[in-house]
Structures are given as C-alpha cells and as structure tokens.
Coordinates of C-alpha atoms in Angstrom, one line a residue:
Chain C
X1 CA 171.5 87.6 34.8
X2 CA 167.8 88.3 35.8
X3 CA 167.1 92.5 35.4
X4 CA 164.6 93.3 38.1
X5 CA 161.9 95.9 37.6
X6 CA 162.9 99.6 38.2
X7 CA 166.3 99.0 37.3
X8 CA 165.4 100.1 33.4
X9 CA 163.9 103.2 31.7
X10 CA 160.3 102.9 30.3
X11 CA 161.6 103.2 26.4
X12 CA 164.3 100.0 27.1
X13 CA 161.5 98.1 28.6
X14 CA 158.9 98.8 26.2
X15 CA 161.3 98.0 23.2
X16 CA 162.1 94.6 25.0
X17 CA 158.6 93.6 25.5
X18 CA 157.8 94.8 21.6
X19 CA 160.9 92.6 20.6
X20 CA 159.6 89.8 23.0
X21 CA 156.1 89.6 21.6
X22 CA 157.8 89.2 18.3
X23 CA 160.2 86.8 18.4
X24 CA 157.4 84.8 20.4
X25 CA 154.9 85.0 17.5
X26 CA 157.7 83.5 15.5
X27 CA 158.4 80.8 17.5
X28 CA 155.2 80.1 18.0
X29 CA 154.5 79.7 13.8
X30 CA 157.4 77.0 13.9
X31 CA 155.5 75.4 16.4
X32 CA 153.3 73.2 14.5
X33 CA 151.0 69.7 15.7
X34 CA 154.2 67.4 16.4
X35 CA 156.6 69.5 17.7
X36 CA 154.3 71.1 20.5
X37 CA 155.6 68.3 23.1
X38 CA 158.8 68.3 22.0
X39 CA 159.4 71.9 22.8
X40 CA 157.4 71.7 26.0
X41 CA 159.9 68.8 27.2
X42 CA 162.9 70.8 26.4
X43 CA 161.3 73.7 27.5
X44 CA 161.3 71.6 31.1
X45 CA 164.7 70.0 30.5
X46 CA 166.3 73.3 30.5
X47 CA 164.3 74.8 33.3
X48 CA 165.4 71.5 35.3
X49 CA 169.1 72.5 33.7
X50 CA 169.1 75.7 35.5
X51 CA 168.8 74.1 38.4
X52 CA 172.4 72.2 38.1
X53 CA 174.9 74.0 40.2
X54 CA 178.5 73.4 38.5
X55 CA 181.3 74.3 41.2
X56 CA 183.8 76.5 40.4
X57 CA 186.7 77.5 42.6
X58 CA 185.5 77.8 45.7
X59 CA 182.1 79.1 44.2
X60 CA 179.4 77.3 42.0
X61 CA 177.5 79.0 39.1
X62 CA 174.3 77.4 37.7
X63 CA 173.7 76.5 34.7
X64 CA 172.0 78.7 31.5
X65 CA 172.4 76.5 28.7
X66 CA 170.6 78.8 26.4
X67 CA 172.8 77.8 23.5
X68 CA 171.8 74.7 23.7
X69 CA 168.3 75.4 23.8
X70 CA 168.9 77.6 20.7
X71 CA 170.5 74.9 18.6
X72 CA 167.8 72.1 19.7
X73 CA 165.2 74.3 19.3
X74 CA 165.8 77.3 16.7
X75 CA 163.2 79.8 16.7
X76 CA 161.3 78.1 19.0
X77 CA 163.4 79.3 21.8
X78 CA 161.9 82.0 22.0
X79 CA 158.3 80.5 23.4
X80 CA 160.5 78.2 25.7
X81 CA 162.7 80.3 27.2
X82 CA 159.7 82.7 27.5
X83 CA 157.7 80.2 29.8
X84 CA 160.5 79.2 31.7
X85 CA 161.3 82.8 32.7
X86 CA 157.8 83.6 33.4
X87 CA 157.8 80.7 35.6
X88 CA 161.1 81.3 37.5
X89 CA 159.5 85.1 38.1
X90 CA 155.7 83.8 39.4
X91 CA 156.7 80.8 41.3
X92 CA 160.3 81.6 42.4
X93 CA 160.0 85.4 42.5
X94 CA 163.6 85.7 40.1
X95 CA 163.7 88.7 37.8
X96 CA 160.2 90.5 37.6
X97 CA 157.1 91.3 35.3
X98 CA 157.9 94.5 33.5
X99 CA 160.9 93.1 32.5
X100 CA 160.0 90.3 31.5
X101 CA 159.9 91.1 27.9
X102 CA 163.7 92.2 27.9
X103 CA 165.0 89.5 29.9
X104 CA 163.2 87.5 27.2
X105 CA 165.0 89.2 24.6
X106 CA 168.4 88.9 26.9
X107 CA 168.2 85.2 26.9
X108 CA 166.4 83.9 23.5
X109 CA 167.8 86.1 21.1
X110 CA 171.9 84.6 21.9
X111 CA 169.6 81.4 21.5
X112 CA 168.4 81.7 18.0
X113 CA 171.2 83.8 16.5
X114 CA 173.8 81.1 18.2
X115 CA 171.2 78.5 16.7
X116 CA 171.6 80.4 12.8
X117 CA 174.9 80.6 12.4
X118 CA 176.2 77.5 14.7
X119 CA 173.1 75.4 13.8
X120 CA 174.4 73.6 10.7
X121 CA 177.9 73.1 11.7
X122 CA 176.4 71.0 14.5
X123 CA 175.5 68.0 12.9
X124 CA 178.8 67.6 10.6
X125 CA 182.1 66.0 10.5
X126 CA 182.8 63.5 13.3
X127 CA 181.1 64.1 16.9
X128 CA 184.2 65.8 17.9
X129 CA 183.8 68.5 15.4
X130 CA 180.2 69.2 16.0
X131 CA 181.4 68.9 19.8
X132 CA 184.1 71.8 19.1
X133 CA 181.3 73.8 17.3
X134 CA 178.8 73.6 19.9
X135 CA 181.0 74.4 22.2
X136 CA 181.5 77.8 20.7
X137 CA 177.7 77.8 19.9
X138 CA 177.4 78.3 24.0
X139 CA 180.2 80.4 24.8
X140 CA 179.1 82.7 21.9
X141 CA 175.3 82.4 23.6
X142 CA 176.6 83.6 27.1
X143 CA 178.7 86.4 25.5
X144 CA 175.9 87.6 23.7
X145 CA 173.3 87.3 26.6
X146 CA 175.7 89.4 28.9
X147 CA 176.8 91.6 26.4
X148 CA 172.6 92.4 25.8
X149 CA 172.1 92.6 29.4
X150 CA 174.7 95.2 29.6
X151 CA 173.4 97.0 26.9
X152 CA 170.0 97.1 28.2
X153 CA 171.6 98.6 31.2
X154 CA 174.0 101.1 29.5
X155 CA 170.5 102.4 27.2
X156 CA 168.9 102.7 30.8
X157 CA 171.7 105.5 31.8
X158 CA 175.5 106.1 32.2
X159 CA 175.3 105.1 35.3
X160 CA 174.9 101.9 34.8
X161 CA 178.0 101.7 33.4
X162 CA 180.0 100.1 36.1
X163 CA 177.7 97.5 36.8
X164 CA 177.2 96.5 33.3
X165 CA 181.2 95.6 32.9
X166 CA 181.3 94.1 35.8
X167 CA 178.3 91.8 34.7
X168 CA 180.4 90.9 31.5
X169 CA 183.4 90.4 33.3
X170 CA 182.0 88.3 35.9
X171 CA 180.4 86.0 33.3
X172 CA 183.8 85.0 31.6
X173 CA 184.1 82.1 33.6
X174 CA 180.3 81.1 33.3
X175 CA 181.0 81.4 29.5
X176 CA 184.2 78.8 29.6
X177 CA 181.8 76.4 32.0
X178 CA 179.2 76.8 29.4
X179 CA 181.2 76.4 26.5
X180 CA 182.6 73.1 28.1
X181 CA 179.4 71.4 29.1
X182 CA 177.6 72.2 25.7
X183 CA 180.2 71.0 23.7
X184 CA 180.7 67.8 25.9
X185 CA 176.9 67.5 25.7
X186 CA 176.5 67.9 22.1
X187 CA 179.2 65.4 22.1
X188 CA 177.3 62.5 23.9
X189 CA 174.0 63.8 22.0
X190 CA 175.7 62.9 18.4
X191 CA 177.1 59.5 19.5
X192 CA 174.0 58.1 21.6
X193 CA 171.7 59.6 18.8
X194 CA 173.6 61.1 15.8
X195 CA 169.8 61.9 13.9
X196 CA 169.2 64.8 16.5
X197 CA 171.5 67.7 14.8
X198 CA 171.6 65.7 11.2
X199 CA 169.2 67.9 10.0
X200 CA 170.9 70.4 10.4
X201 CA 167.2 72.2 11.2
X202 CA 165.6 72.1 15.1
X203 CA 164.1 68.6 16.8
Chain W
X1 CA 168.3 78.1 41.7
X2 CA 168.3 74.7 43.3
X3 CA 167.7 76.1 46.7
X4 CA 164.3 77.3 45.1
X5 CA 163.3 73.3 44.9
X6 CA 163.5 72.1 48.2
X7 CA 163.4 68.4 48.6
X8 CA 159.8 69.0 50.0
X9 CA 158.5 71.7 48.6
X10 CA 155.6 71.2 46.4
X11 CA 156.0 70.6 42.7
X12 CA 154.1 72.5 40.0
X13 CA 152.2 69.4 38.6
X14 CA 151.1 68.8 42.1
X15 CA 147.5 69.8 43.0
X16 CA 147.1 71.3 46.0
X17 CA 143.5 72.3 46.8
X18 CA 143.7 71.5 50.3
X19 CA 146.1 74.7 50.9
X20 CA 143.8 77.4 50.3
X21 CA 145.8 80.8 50.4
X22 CA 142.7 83.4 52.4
X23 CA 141.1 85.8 50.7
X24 CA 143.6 85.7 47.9
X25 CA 142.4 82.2 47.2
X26 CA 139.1 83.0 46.7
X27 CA 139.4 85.5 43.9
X28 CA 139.3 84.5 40.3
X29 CA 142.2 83.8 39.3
X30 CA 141.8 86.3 35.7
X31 CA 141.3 89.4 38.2
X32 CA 144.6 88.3 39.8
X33 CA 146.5 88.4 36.9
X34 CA 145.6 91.6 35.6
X35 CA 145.9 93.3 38.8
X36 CA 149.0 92.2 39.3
X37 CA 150.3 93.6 36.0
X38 CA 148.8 96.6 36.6
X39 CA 150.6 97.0 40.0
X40 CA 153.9 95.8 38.2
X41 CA 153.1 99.2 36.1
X42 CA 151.9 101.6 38.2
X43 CA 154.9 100.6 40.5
X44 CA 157.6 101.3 38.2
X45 CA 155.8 104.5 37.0
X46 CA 156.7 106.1 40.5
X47 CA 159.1 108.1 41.6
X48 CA 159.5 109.2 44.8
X49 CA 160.4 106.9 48.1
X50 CA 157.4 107.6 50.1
X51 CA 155.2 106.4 47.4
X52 CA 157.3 103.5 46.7
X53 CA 157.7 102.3 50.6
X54 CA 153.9 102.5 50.3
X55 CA 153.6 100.1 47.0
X56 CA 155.8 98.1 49.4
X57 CA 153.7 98.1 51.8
X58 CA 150.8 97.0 49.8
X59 CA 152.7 94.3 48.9
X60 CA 153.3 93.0 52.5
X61 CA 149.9 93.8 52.8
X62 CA 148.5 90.9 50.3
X63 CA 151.7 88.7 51.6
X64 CA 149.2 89.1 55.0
X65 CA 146.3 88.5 53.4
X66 CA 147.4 85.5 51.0
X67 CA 148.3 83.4 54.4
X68 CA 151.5 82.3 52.7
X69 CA 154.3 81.2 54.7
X70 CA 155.5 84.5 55.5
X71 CA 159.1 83.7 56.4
X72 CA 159.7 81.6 53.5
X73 CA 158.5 83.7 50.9
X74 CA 160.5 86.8 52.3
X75 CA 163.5 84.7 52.5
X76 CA 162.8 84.3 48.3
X77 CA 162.5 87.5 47.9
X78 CA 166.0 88.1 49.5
X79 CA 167.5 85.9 47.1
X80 CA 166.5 87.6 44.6
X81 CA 168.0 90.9 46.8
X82 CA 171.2 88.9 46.5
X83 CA 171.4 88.9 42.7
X84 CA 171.0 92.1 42.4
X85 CA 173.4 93.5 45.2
X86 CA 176.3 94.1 43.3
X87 CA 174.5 96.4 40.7
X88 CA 172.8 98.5 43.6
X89 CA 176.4 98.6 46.0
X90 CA 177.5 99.9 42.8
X91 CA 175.5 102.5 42.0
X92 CA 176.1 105.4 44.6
X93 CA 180.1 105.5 43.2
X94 CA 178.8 105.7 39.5
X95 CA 176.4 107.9 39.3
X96 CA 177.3 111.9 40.1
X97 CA 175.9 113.9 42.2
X98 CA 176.6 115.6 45.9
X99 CA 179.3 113.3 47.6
X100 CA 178.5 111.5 50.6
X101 CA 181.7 109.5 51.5
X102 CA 184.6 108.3 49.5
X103 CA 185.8 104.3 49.6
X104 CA 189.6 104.6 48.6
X105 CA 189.4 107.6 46.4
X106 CA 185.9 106.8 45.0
X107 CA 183.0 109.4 46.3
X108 CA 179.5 107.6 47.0
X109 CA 177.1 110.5 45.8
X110 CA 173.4 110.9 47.7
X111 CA 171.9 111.1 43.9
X112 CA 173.1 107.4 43.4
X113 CA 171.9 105.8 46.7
X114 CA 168.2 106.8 46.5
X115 CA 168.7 105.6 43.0
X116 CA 169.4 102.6 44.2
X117 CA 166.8 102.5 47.0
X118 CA 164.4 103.7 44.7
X119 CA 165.1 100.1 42.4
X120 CA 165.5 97.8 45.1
X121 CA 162.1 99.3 46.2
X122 CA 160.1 98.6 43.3
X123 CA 161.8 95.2 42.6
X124 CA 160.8 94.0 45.9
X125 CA 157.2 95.7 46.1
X126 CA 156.5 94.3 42.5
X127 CA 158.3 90.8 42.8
X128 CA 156.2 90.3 46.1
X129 CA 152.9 91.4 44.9
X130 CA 153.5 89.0 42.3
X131 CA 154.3 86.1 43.9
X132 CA 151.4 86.6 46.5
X133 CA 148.8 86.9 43.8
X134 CA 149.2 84.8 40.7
X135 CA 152.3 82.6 42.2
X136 CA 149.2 81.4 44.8
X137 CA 147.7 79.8 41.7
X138 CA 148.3 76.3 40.7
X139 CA 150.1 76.5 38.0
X140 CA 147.7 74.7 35.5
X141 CA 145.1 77.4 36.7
X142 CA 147.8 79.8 35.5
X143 CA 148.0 78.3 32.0
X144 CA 143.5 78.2 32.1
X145 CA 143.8 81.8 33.0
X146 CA 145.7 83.0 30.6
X147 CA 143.9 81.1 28.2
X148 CA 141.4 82.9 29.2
X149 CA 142.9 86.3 28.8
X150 CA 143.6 85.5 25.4
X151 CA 147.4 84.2 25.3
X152 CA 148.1 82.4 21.8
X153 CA 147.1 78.9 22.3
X154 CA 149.8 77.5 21.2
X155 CA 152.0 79.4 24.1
X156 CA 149.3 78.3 26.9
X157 CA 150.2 74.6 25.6
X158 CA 153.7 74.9 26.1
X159 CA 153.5 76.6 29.4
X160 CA 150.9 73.5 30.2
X161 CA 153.7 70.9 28.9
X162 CA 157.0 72.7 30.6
X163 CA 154.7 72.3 33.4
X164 CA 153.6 69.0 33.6
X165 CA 157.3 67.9 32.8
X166 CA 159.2 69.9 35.0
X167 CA 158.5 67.5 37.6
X168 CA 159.3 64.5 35.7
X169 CA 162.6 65.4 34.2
X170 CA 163.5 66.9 37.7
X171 CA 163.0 63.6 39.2
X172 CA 165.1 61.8 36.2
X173 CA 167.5 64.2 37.1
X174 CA 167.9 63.3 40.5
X175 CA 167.9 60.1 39.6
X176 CA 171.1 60.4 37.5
X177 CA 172.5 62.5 40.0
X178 CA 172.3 59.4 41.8
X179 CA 173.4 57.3 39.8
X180 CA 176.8 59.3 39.6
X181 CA 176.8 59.4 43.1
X182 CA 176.7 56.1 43.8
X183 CA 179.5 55.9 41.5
X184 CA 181.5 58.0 43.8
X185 CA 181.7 61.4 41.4
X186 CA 182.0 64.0 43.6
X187 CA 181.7 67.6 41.8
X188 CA 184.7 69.6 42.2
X189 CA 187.0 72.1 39.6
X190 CA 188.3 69.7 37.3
X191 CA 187.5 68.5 33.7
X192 CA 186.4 65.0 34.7
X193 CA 183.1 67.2 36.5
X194 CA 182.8 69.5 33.3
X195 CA 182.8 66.4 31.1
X196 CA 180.3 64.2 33.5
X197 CA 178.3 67.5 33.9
X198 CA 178.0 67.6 30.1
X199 CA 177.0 64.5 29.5
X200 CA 174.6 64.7 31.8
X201 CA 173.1 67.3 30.7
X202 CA 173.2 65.6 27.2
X203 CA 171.5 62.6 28.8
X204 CA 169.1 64.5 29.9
X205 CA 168.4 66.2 26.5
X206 CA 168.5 62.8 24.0
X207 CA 165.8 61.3 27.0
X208 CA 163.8 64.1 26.9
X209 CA 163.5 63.9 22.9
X210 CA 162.7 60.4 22.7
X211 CA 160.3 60.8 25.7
X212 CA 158.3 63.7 23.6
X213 CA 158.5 61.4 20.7
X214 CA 156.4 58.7 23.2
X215 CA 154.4 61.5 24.2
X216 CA 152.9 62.6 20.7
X217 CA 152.9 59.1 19.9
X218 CA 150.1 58.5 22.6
X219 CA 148.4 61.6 22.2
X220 CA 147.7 61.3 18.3
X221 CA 146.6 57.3 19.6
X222 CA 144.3 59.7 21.6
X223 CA 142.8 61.7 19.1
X224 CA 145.4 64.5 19.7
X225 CA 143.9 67.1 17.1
X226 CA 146.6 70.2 17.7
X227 CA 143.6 71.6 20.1
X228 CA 143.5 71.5 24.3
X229 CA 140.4 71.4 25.6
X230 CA 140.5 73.7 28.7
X231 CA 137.8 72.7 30.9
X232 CA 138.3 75.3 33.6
X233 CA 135.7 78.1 33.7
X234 CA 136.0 81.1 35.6
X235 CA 133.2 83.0 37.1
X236 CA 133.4 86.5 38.1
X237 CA 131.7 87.2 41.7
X238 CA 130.6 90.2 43.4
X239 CA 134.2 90.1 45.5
X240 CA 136.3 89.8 42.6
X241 CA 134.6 93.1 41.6
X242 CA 135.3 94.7 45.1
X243 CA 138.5 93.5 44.8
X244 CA 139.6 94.7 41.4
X245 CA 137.8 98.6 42.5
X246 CA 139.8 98.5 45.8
X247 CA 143.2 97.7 44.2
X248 CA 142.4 99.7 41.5
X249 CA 142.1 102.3 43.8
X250 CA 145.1 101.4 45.5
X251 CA 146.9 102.0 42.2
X252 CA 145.4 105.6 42.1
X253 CA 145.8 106.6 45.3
X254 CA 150.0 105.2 45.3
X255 CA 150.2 107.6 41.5
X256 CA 148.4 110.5 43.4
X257 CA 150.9 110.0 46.6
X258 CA 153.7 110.2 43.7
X259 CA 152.1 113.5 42.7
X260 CA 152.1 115.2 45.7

C-alpha cells in the first residue's frame, strides 16, 4: 500500500505533504502531558502489528490495523502513523521520502474519519455490538485507505488507472481479514477492560 | 514486513557505537538529513534516464562509502521492488503510445515502459540514498537531529517513545506468539486463526495501555514536566561542510545532466 517516489506528480505530492503537516499539527494539540506515552506505546503496538503476517489461502497478508489505531487514538493518529511510516521508510527502506506526506494522508485520514463516525458506537451496547461496529470501523478504514491510494494514483494520470483498480481489488480480502481481527480485538479489549472505548473519546 | 526483523538483526533501542558506518558515520548527523531530502527532491525533479541511472549511481555510490552490508541492504531494497511490481508490469499496457508487443490482445506501448523505468529508477535511487544516510543513524540520534532541525517537540517525543517500545512490545509479542504455539495453534485459513489473531492483537493493545499508564506513572514520580531534555549536541566540522558542497554539487550537476 506504500506509494514509492516518482510514481506521483509534483501537485499530488505537494497537496499530501500540505495535508500531512496538517493533520499532524492537529494531532499533535491533542497530545497533551499524559497522553504523550500512551500514544508513543500504541504508536509501537501498531508498528509491532504490521509485522503479524495473517495467512490467507495459500498467501499471507500483513496486518494494517489503522482502524484500530484511529479509534484508540482519534486525531492523534495522525502523529503515530506518521512516525511509524517514517520509520518503516529510513530503517526498512518501504515507501520513500517525497511521499511520505501522502502516504501519511493514505493511511491516517481512514484512521481518524473511521475514529469520528465509528468512535462512539465503540464503547456501547454489549461487547458484541461494539465488536460488530469495530469490525466495520476497520473494513471501512482499509476501503478508504485503498480507495485514497487509488485516487492519489488516478490524480497522478490516466494511466494509472489500471493499477489503481487492481490495488482496490486486491485489497478486498485484506479488508474482510481486517474487519475480522478488529472486531474480534475490540471484542477482547471491552471484556478484559471495558473503560478503554467507554468514553466514547481516545485513550 | 516481518522478514524486515530478523531474529538477529539489531533492534532500534539498541546502541550500536561499535559499528561505525565509514565516512558516512562520521558526518553530523543534521547535514545527513537534509541532504538526503534534498536528493529525495532533486531526484524526482528529473526526467530523463541517463540522469536518473546517474542519481542511481550516486546512490550506490554512498551504499560504498557507508560500509553497510552491501548484500543485505540491496536485498531490502528489492523488497520494496516487489511491492511495487504489479503497478510498473502494468504500466506499458495502460498507458498509449507507439506499440511494442501485444500480450493477448493488449499492446505494451514504449511511452509506458520508460515510464515505468523512469519510477522504478527514482524509487530505488532515492530509497537507497536514504537508507545509507539517515537509516545509518541510531535511531535516537534520529529523533536529537530532528530536534535539532526544528521538528515540533511533541512529534520528536513520540518518535523517541515508538522507538524505545518497539522493541519491548515486539518481544511481548513474541512472547505470545509463543505462548499460542506451545498451545499447538497453528495459523492457517480458518476463523479459529482470525479470532486468536484478534485477540492477540487486542492483547497486545489493553497491555500496551496499561503499560503507558505505568510509564507516566513513573515519569511524573520523576519529575516528568511535559519537556525532554535532549542532551545530544551536534557540532558542524570542516568535512560536514565539504560534504554538504560536494553533494550539493552532485545535486546540480544530476539537474544540469537532466538539462542537457
């Protein structure tokens, strides 16, 4: 899901990293004195996530989880994803610089819009039902990331065209895996400690 | 990603002074950054394959210089080659232009296939020169450096926290992974794996939030004022000027190639 550099025109990219810096500055406001370390940790925990290979047929996909990161973390998924990305791209050479900025926007955006309008459903009714919600919280999350990624590539030219429906269609299955594994874990989040999501607002 | 994390490959917390990385090693680590943004740019300004088989070369160049191990960091940038296969195999049938062959009815135009030399090009030259000069760093002299350069505070913490507990929550990971294994849960397609997957994941997440909770706990016992202290200075030195000129005029020389 990584765009690499080259790949996009100058106006795309510069409109990501604009966006980017943006949403970053507003994450960063939410951040205040307590919940620094909390978003660092999760920040980690979903950098260690990514690593998780989940098999699939006879293929495996890894995990994304941005959804999940979204509805822990609200705005403040921005910032995390932000660092997590940069890291993957300095240390593990995945995605690149120039685009760092969109691929920001790819990922964190799904995040916090997944995070607005699944975020309150979350902590109410039984487990199950937040379950069932979060569950559609990361599908939705997925959609929305691949659906931006092909958008950033259909802006860059028609010819991108192609490659941008195959990189929805290629993701459905990611999105059911996703769906699954963030409902089950919102599920095991609300029973082993139900205050995380009563809020209804971000850790 | 996993097969980024070797078992033995060294983690991000870890310090490791007694690998210095040649002449790339040496130079502050400030200069680094910004010349490797500034390559990242002037890259995907050009155009033209000569110039961008040069940038490559540049690249390769610092991986030569940086005394990296050369094999395994060109194996990482092949992975990321892999990832983006499908797009560039794709391009020569999308885009129009003179045909070169067809593939059951589909022509392959010339236009599309330097197009798609000309990205895998720059992502290569720019990924590279990236990893060789700031991915060198340890990563808490990333998070000092940037401090340096002015980054919000409050991101440079963050990256400093995601850093320190990447490790950690890997190895808790593991540990879980374990745990299940031991168990005999073998991953395959099936909903018992999604489920265990999920709540390991969730596991993960409900242990991470109380272990921040423990965290802030003991920094406030600290004295834990919102504020960092950085203690890392950076000094500039007559090489890191040399350096900075000569890639700097690198840079120029790769835009005037473009030119021509």
């Amino acid at each position: 899901m990584h765009i690499v550099d080259g790949a996009l025109s100058n106006p795309v990219v510069i409109g990501g990293a604009i966006a980017a810096a943006g949403g970053i500055a507003v994450g960063l406001k939410s951040l205040d004195l307590d919940r620094i370390p909390t978003a660092g940790v999760l920040s980690a925990s979903f950098f260690v996530a990514s690593l998780i290979h989940v098999p699939i047929g006879p293929s495996s996909v890894h995990l994304i989880l941005n959804g999940l990161a979204g509805l822990l973390l609200g705005w403040a998924a921005f910032p995390a994803l932000f660092v997590g990305l940069l890291l993957q791209a300095v240390f593990f050479g995945f995605g690149g610089l120039t685009v760092l900025g969109v691929n920001t926007v790819n990922i964190a955006l799904p995040a916090v819009l997944a995070w607005m309008i699944f975020g309150r459903m979350i902590g109410r009714g039984s487990p199950v039902q937040g379950a069932i919600w979060g569950g559609i919280g990361g599908a939705f999350s997925i959609a929305a990331t691949t659906a931006f990624v092909a958008l950033s590539l259909a802006l860059s030219g028609d010819a991108f065209l192609p490659a941008a429906k195959l990189v929805f269609f290629a993701h459905i299955p990611v999105m059911v895996i996703e769906a699954v594994l963030t409902g089950f874990a919102v599920l095991l989040a609300r029973r082993v400690k139900p205050e995380l999501f009563l809020r209804g607002s971000p850790a | 990603m996993a097969h980024a994390l070797e078992p033995q490959a060294k983690t991000l917390a870890e310090a490791t002074s007694d690998a210095p990385y040649g002449v790339i090693g040496d130079l502050d680590p400030r200069i680094r950054i910004v010349m490797a943004c500034l390559f990242a740019i002037v890259t995907v300004a050009l155009a033209t394959i000569p110039a961008l088989i040069s940038a490559l070369s540049t690249s390769i160049g610092l991986l030569l210089l940086s005394r990296l191990p050369i094999r395994r960091t060109l194996k990482r940038m092949a992975m990321m080659d892999s990832f983006i296969i499908f797009m560039l195999v794709l391009l020569p049938f999308s885009m129009p232009g003179e045909a070169m062959f067809t593939v059951f009815g589909f022509p392959a135009s010339w236009q599309g296939l330097w197009k798609a030399i000309e990205i895998a090009l720059t992502a290569n030259a720019v990924i590279l020169s990236l990893m060789v000069l700031v991915g060198t760093m340890e990563p808490v002299t990333l998070g000092h450096a940037l401090h340096k350069l002015r980054c919000p505070e409050v991101l440079v913490h963050l990256l400093m926290f995601t850093i320190r507990y990447i490790e950690v929550l890997r190895e808790e990971y593991l540990r879980l992974r374990s745990a299940m294994k031991i168990r005999g849960f073998r991953p395959s397609t099936n909903w018992h794996t999604y489920r265990s997957f999920g709540y390991l994941v969730g596991m993960m997440l409900v242990r991470a939030i109380e272990r921040s909770e423990r965290i802030l706990g003991a920094m406030k016992c600290r004295g834990f004022s919102g504020r960092l202290m950085l203690l890392q200075d950076f000094c500039m030195t007559r090489r890191d000027y040399v350096f900075a000129v000569l890639f700097s005029l690198v840079c120029i020389s790769l835009l005037m190639l473009d030119f021509l």
